[in-house]
CSV table of C-alpha atoms in Angstrom, one decimal:
chain,number,residue,atom,x,y,z
A,1304,MET,CA,12.6,-102.5,-92.9
A,1305,SER,CA,11.1,-100.0,-95.9
A,1306,SER,CA,12.1,-96.8,-95.8
A,1307,ALA,CA,8.4,-96.1,-96.0
A,1308,THR,CA,8.0,-97.6,-92.3
A,1309,LEU,CA,10.9,-96.1,-90.7
A,1310,GLU,CA,9.5,-92.4,-91.6
A,1311,ALA,CA,5.8,-94.0,-90.4
A,1312,ASP,CA,7.7,-94.9,-86.8
A,1313,ARG,CA,9.5,-91.6,-86.6
A,1314,LEU,CA,6.3,-89.6,-87.8
A,1315,ALA,CA,4.0,-91.5,-85.0
A,1316,ALA,CA,7.5,-90.6,-82.2
A,1317,VAL,CA,7.4,-87.2,-82.6
A,1318,PRO,CA,3.7,-86.5,-80.6
A,1319,HIS,CA,5.3,-88.2,-77.6
A,1320,ARG,CA,8.6,-86.0,-77.2
A,1321,HIS,CA,6.0,-83.5,-77.9
A,1322,ARG,CA,4.3,-84.3,-75.3
A,1323,ARG,CA,6.7,-84.9,-73.3
A,1324,SER,CA,8.0,-81.7,-73.6
A,1325,THR,CA,5.3,-80.0,-72.5
A,1326,ARG,CA,4.7,-81.7,-69.5
A,1327,GLY,CA,8.8,-80.7,-68.5
A,1328,GLN,CA,8.3,-77.2,-69.5
A,1329,LYS,CA,4.7,-76.5,-67.7
A,1330,ALA,CA,6.3,-78.7,-64.5
A,1331,PHE,CA,9.3,-76.4,-64.9
A,1332,GLY,CA,6.9,-73.3,-65.3
A,1333,THR,CA,5.2,-74.0,-62.1
A,1334,VAL,CA,8.3,-74.4,-60.2
A,1335,GLN,CA,9.3,-70.7,-61.4
A,1336,TYR,CA,6.0,-69.1,-60.4
A,1337,ALA,CA,5.8,-70.9,-57.0
A,1338,LEU,CA,9.9,-69.6,-56.1
A,1339,LEU,CA,8.7,-66.4,-57.1
A,1340,PHE,CA,5.6,-66.6,-54.9
A,1341,VAL,CA,7.5,-67.4,-52.1
A,1342,PHE,CA,10.3,-64.9,-52.8
A,1343,SER,CA,7.7,-61.9,-53.4
A,1344,ILE,CA,6.4,-63.3,-49.4
A,1345,ILE,CA,9.6,-62.8,-48.0
A,1346,VAL,CA,10.5,-59.6,-49.6
A,1347,LEU,CA,6.9,-58.2,-49.2
A,1348,MET,CA,7.3,-59.3,-45.4
A,1349,PRO,CA,8.6,-56.0,-43.5
A,1350,ALA,CA,6.3,-53.8,-46.0
A,1351,TYR,CA,3.5,-55.5,-44.8
A,1352,VAL,CA,4.6,-54.8,-41.1
A,1353,LEU,CA,5.1,-51.2,-42.2
A,1354,LEU,CA,1.9,-50.7,-43.2
A,1355,VAL,CA,-0.1,-52.3,-40.6
A,1356,THR,CA,2.0,-50.9,-38.0
A,1357,SER,CA,1.8,-47.0,-39.5
A,1358,PHE,CA,-2.4,-47.7,-38.9
A,1359,LYS,CA,-2.2,-48.6,-35.3
A,1360,ARG,CA,-2.5,-46.3,-32.0
A,1361,GLN,CA,0.6,-45.4,-30.1
A,1362,GLY,CA,-0.8,-48.0,-27.4
A,1363,ASP,CA,-2.1,-50.6,-29.3
A,1364,TYR,CA,1.4,-51.3,-30.9
A,1365,ASP,CA,3.2,-54.5,-29.4
A,1366,GLN,CA,6.3,-56.3,-30.5
A,1367,SER,CA,4.5,-59.8,-30.3
A,1368,THR,CA,1.3,-58.4,-32.3
A,1369,ALA,CA,2.8,-56.5,-34.7
A,1370,TRP,CA,1.8,-59.0,-37.2
A,1371,GLN,CA,-1.5,-58.7,-36.9
A,1372,ILE,CA,-4.3,-56.2,-38.8
A,1373,PRO,CA,-4.9,-53.1,-36.0
A,1374,THR,CA,-8.4,-54.2,-34.1
A,1375,THR,CA,-9.0,-50.2,-34.7
A,1376,TRP,CA,-7.3,-48.3,-37.6
A,1377,SER,CA,-6.3,-45.2,-37.1
A,1378,VAL,CA,-4.1,-42.3,-39.5
A,1379,GLU,CA,-2.7,-40.5,-36.2
A,1380,GLY,CA,0.8,-42.2,-37.0
A,1381,TRP,CA,0.7,-40.8,-40.6
A,1382,VAL,CA,-0.9,-37.1,-39.5
A,1383,ALA,CA,1.9,-36.8,-37.3
A,1384,ALA,CA,4.6,-38.4,-39.9
A,1385,TRP,CA,3.3,-35.8,-42.2
A,1386,ASN,CA,3.3,-33.0,-39.9
A,1387,THR,CA,6.8,-33.7,-39.0
A,1388,LEU,CA,8.7,-34.5,-42.3
A,1389,ALA,CA,6.7,-32.3,-44.5
A,1390,PRO,CA,9.0,-29.7,-44.7
A,1391,ALA,CA,12.1,-31.6,-45.1
A,1392,VAL,CA,10.2,-33.4,-47.3
A,1393,GLY,CA,10.4,-30.6,-50.0
A,1394,ARG,CA,13.5,-30.1,-49.4
A,1395,SER,CA,14.9,-33.0,-50.6
A,1396,LEU,CA,12.6,-33.1,-53.7
A,1397,VAL,CA,14.0,-29.7,-54.6
A,1398,MET,CA,17.9,-31.3,-53.7
A,1399,ALA,CA,17.1,-34.5,-55.6
A,1400,ILE,CA,15.6,-33.1,-58.6
A,1401,LEU,CA,18.7,-30.5,-58.9
A,1402,ALA,CA,21.1,-32.8,-58.2
A,1403,ALA,CA,19.6,-35.4,-60.7
A,1404,VAL,CA,18.9,-32.6,-63.8
A,1405,LEU,CA,22.1,-30.9,-63.6
A,1406,SER,CA,24.3,-34.1,-63.1
A,1407,SER,CA,23.1,-35.5,-65.4
A,1408,VAL,CA,23.0,-32.5,-68.1
A,1409,LEU,CA,27.3,-32.4,-67.2
A,1410,GLY,CA,27.6,-35.8,-66.9
A,1411,SER,CA,26.0,-36.1,-70.8
A,1412,LEU,CA,28.4,-32.9,-71.8
A,1413,ASN,CA,31.4,-35.1,-70.7
A,1414,GLY,CA,30.6,-38.5,-71.9
A,1415,TYR,CA,29.8,-36.3,-75.3
A,1416,ILE,CA,33.4,-35.4,-76.0
A,1417,PHE,CA,35.1,-38.5,-74.3
A,1418,ALA,CA,33.1,-40.7,-76.8
A,1419,LYS,CA,33.1,-38.5,-80.2
A,1420,TRP,CA,35.9,-36.0,-79.7
A,1421,HIS,CA,39.5,-37.1,-79.0
A,1422,PHE,CA,42.1,-35.6,-78.0
A,1423,PRO,CA,45.6,-35.6,-76.4
A,1424,GLY,CA,45.0,-36.9,-72.7
A,1425,SER,CA,41.7,-37.9,-73.3
A,1426,HIS,CA,42.2,-41.4,-71.9
A,1427,VAL,CA,43.5,-40.5,-68.9
A,1428,ILE,CA,41.4,-37.3,-68.2
A,1429,PHE,CA,38.3,-39.9,-67.9
A,1430,VAL,CA,40.4,-42.8,-66.3
A,1431,LEU,CA,40.4,-39.6,-63.4
A,1432,PHE,CA,36.6,-39.0,-64.3
A,1433,LEU,CA,36.0,-42.3,-63.2
A,1434,PHE,CA,38.6,-43.0,-60.4
A,1435,GLY,CA,36.2,-40.5,-58.3
A,1436,MET,CA,33.5,-43.0,-58.4
A,1437,PHE,CA,35.9,-45.3,-56.2
A,1438,ILE,CA,36.3,-42.8,-53.3
A,1439,PRO,CA,34.4,-43.7,-50.6
A,1440,TYR,CA,32.6,-40.8,-49.2
A,1441,GLN,CA,33.9,-41.6,-45.6
A,1442,ALA,CA,37.5,-40.9,-46.2
A,1443,ILE,CA,36.8,-37.4,-47.8
A,1444,MET,CA,33.8,-36.5,-45.5
A,1445,ILE,CA,35.9,-34.2,-42.8
A,1446,PRO,CA,37.9,-32.5,-45.4
A,1447,LEU,CA,34.8,-31.8,-47.3
A,1448,SER,CA,33.0,-30.5,-43.9
A,1449,GLY,CA,35.8,-27.8,-43.0
A,1450,MET,CA,35.7,-27.0,-47.0
A,1451,MET,CA,32.1,-26.5,-47.2
A,1452,LEU,CA,32.2,-24.0,-43.3
A,1453,ASN,CA,34.4,-22.2,-44.9
A,1454,ILE,CA,31.9,-21.3,-47.9
A,1455,GLN,CA,29.3,-21.2,-45.5
A,1456,ASP,CA,31.1,-18.5,-43.6
A,1457,SER,CA,31.2,-16.0,-46.7
A,1458,ALA,CA,27.8,-17.1,-47.8
A,1459,PRO,CA,25.4,-18.4,-44.9
A,1460,TRP,CA,22.2,-19.1,-47.7
A,1461,PHE,CA,24.7,-21.8,-49.2
A,1462,ALA,CA,24.0,-24.1,-45.7
A,1463,GLY,CA,21.7,-27.3,-45.9
A,1464,VAL,CA,19.9,-27.9,-49.3
A,1465,PRO,CA,22.3,-26.1,-51.5
A,1466,THR,CA,25.3,-27.9,-50.2
A,1467,LEU,CA,23.9,-31.0,-50.8
A,1468,ILE,CA,23.2,-30.1,-54.2
A,1469,LEU,CA,26.7,-29.3,-54.7
A,1470,CYS,CA,28.0,-32.8,-53.4
A,1471,HIS,CA,25.7,-34.5,-55.2
A,1472,ILE,CA,26.3,-32.8,-58.6
A,1473,VAL,CA,30.3,-33.6,-58.0
A,1474,TYR,CA,29.8,-37.2,-57.2
A,1475,GLY,CA,27.4,-37.8,-59.6
A,1476,ILE,CA,29.1,-36.7,-62.5
A,1477,PRO,CA,31.5,-39.7,-63.0
A,1478,ILE,CA,28.8,-42.0,-63.0
A,1479,CYS,CA,26.9,-40.2,-65.5
A,1480,THR,CA,29.7,-39.1,-67.3
A,1481,LEU,CA,30.3,-42.9,-68.1
A,1482,ILE,CA,26.7,-43.7,-68.7
A,1483,PHE,CA,26.8,-41.6,-71.5
A,1484,ARG,CA,30.2,-42.2,-72.4
A,1485,ASN,CA,29.2,-46.2,-73.2
A,1486,TYR,CA,25.8,-45.0,-75.1
A,1487,TYR,CA,27.3,-42.6,-77.5
A,1488,ALA,CA,30.2,-44.4,-78.3
A,1489,THR,CA,27.5,-47.3,-79.4
A,1490,SER,CA,24.3,-46.0,-80.1
A,1491,VAL,CA,25.1,-42.8,-81.7
A,1492,PRO,CA,27.2,-43.1,-85.4
A,1493,ASN,CA,30.3,-41.8,-86.2
A,1494,GLU,CA,28.9,-40.7,-89.3
A,1495,MET,CA,26.2,-38.4,-87.9
A,1496,ILE,CA,29.0,-36.6,-86.4
A,1497,GLU,CA,31.1,-36.4,-89.2
A,1498,ALA,CA,28.5,-35.3,-91.3
A,1499,ALA,CA,27.6,-32.5,-88.8
A,1500,ARG,CA,31.0,-31.2,-88.5
A,1501,VAL,CA,31.1,-31.3,-93.3
A,1502,ASP,CA,27.9,-29.2,-92.7
A,1503,GLY,CA,29.9,-26.5,-90.3
A,1504,ALA,CA,28.5,-27.6,-87.3
A,1505,THR,CA,30.5,-26.4,-84.0
A,1506,THR,CA,31.2,-28.5,-80.8
A,1507,TRP,CA,27.7,-27.3,-79.2
A,1508,SER,CA,25.7,-27.1,-82.1
A,1509,THR,CA,26.8,-30.8,-82.7
A,1510,TYR,CA,25.6,-31.5,-79.5
A,1511,THR,CA,22.5,-30.0,-79.0
A,1512,ARG,CA,20.9,-30.8,-82.5
A,1513,VAL,CA,22.6,-33.8,-83.4
A,1514,VAL,CA,23.7,-35.8,-80.2
A,1515,LEU,CA,20.8,-34.3,-77.6
A,1516,PRO,CA,17.9,-35.4,-79.5
A,1517,VAL,CA,18.7,-39.6,-79.3
A,1518,SER,CA,19.7,-39.1,-75.5
A,1519,PRO,CA,16.3,-39.7,-73.4
A,1520,PRO,CA,17.3,-43.1,-73.1
A,1521,GLY,CA,20.0,-42.2,-71.3
A,1522,PHE,CA,19.2,-38.9,-69.6
A,1523,VAL,CA,16.4,-41.6,-68.2
A,1524,VAL,CA,19.0,-44.1,-66.6
A,1525,THR,CA,20.8,-41.0,-65.1
A,1526,LEU,CA,17.9,-39.5,-63.9
A,1527,ILE,CA,16.6,-42.1,-62.2
A,1528,TRP,CA,20.2,-43.1,-60.8
A,1529,GLN,CA,20.6,-39.9,-59.5
A,1530,PHE,CA,17.6,-39.1,-57.5
A,1531,THR,CA,17.4,-42.1,-55.9
A,1532,SER,CA,21.0,-41.7,-54.5
A,1533,ALA,CA,20.4,-38.2,-53.3
A,1534,TRP,CA,17.1,-38.8,-52.2
A,1535,ASN,CA,18.4,-41.9,-50.0
A,1536,ASP,CA,21.4,-40.4,-48.5
A,1537,PHE,CA,21.7,-40.0,-44.6
A,1538,LEU,CA,25.5,-39.4,-44.8
A,1539,PHE,CA,26.0,-36.4,-46.4
A,1540,ALA,CA,23.1,-35.3,-44.9
A,1541,LEU,CA,24.6,-36.1,-41.3
A,1542,PHE,CA,27.8,-34.1,-41.6
A,1543,LEU,CA,26.7,-31.1,-43.9
A,1544,THR,CA,23.1,-30.7,-42.1
A,1545,ASN,CA,21.2,-30.5,-39.4
A,1546,GLN,CA,17.5,-31.1,-38.4
A,1547,ASN,CA,16.4,-27.5,-39.5
A,1548,ASN,CA,18.0,-28.0,-42.8
A,1549,GLY,CA,18.6,-31.3,-44.2
A,1550,PRO,CA,16.5,-33.6,-46.4
A,1551,VAL,CA,14.2,-36.7,-45.3
A,1552,THR,CA,16.6,-39.2,-44.1
A,1553,PHE,CA,18.0,-36.8,-41.4
A,1554,GLY,CA,14.1,-35.8,-40.6
A,1555,LEU,CA,13.6,-39.3,-40.3
A,1556,ASN,CA,16.4,-39.7,-38.2
A,1557,ALA,CA,15.4,-37.4,-35.5
A,1558,LEU,CA,11.5,-39.2,-35.7
A,1559,ALA,CA,13.2,-41.9,-35.4
A,1560,SER,CA,15.3,-41.6,-32.2
A,1561,GLY,CA,14.1,-40.6,-28.5
A,1562,GLN,CA,13.9,-43.0,-25.4
A,1563,ASN,CA,9.7,-43.6,-26.0
A,1564,PRO,CA,9.6,-44.0,-30.0
A,1565,ASN,CA,6.4,-43.9,-31.2
A,1566,TYR,CA,6.4,-46.6,-33.8
A,1567,PRO,CA,3.0,-46.5,-35.6
A,1568,GLN,CA,4.2,-42.7,-36.3
A,1569,ILE,CA,8.1,-44.2,-37.2
A,1570,MET,CA,6.6,-46.9,-39.9
A,1571,ALA,CA,4.3,-43.9,-41.6
A,1572,GLY,CA,7.5,-41.9,-41.7
A,1573,VAL,CA,9.3,-44.7,-43.1
A,1574,LEU,CA,6.2,-45.2,-46.1
A,1575,VAL,CA,5.7,-41.5,-46.9
A,1576,ALA,CA,9.8,-41.2,-47.3
A,1577,SER,CA,9.9,-43.7,-49.4
A,1578,LEU,CA,6.7,-43.0,-51.9
A,1579,PRO,CA,8.7,-40.6,-54.0
A,1580,THR,CA,11.6,-42.9,-54.9
A,1581,LEU,CA,8.4,-45.7,-55.2
A,1582,ILE,CA,6.7,-43.8,-57.5
A,1583,VAL,CA,9.7,-43.0,-59.8
A,1584,TYR,CA,10.3,-46.6,-60.5
A,1585,ILE,CA,6.9,-47.6,-60.7
A,1586,VAL,CA,6.4,-44.8,-63.4
A,1587,LEU,CA,9.9,-45.0,-65.0
A,1588,GLY,CA,11.2,-48.7,-64.7
A,1589,LYS,CA,10.6,-49.9,-68.0
A,1590,TYR,CA,12.6,-47.3,-69.2
A,1591,PHE,CA,15.3,-47.5,-66.7
A,1592,VAL,CA,15.8,-51.2,-68.4
A,1593,ALA,CA,15.5,-50.1,-71.6
A,1594,GLY,CA,18.0,-47.2,-71.0
A,1595,LEU,CA,20.4,-49.8,-69.5
A,1596,MET,CA,20.4,-52.0,-72.8
A,1597,SER,CA,20.2,-49.4,-75.3
A,1598,GLY,CA,24.0,-48.3,-74.8
A,1599,SER,CA,24.7,-52.2,-74.2
A,1600,VAL,CA,25.1,-53.4,-77.9
A,1601,LYS,CA,26.2,-51.8,-81.3
């Protein structure tokens, strides 16, 4: 058989292989979308029950009809939930925003020092910082409560939100330090720091003029992380605050307690308490992923 015939047979076989490959890719893509649809339904089922129940009246709720759309739509549960949780939502916003910003700033400073300014014992200190991430909150809650009560005895204004802000800042510093240390070690060239030193820049001016302008991806990650952690926390709130000065998670727990729970009001309260973190992830979710990946490779 001549070489020309072999070449013709090879070219004739290419479209068939291409068609088989295309059909296989389409089938695989169809299976992927089907699985995504099934998993989405499973994940969204609880949200559906929350939503439809929140628009029912208290007398219309029954466990046997929890999946059904309300026969009479009502916003009584939403109004009652908002009136009950509005003060706690405001306190949680103040707490979560301040805790996220301050812990992120301190983590950025620590990460910059550990990544670019090596000094005797720096690795040991960094390991001790990371050790704070692995201490369970439950293990320190009793001594922490005693210490905070001693502070509140001499400074009554410190009770409530200020106490939670301090706790979330302290316990947020290790993870923020780790994130920024890895980010600066991989994304900020050492040549930039050395050039700033040659020009006579101090440690602080190098940070503010060279490092800080390229830090937004790291700040996005830590701000979202810390805001969500502070907003969703219940353990600190349970031990360190009460219903009158605690965050929204404490208020939601009080809303759900009682001998005769109002389920539409409880479901509306859950949705109200979930909205801030949902909005944060919808608005900044893509930046969160980009921030995590920006420090992953050099």
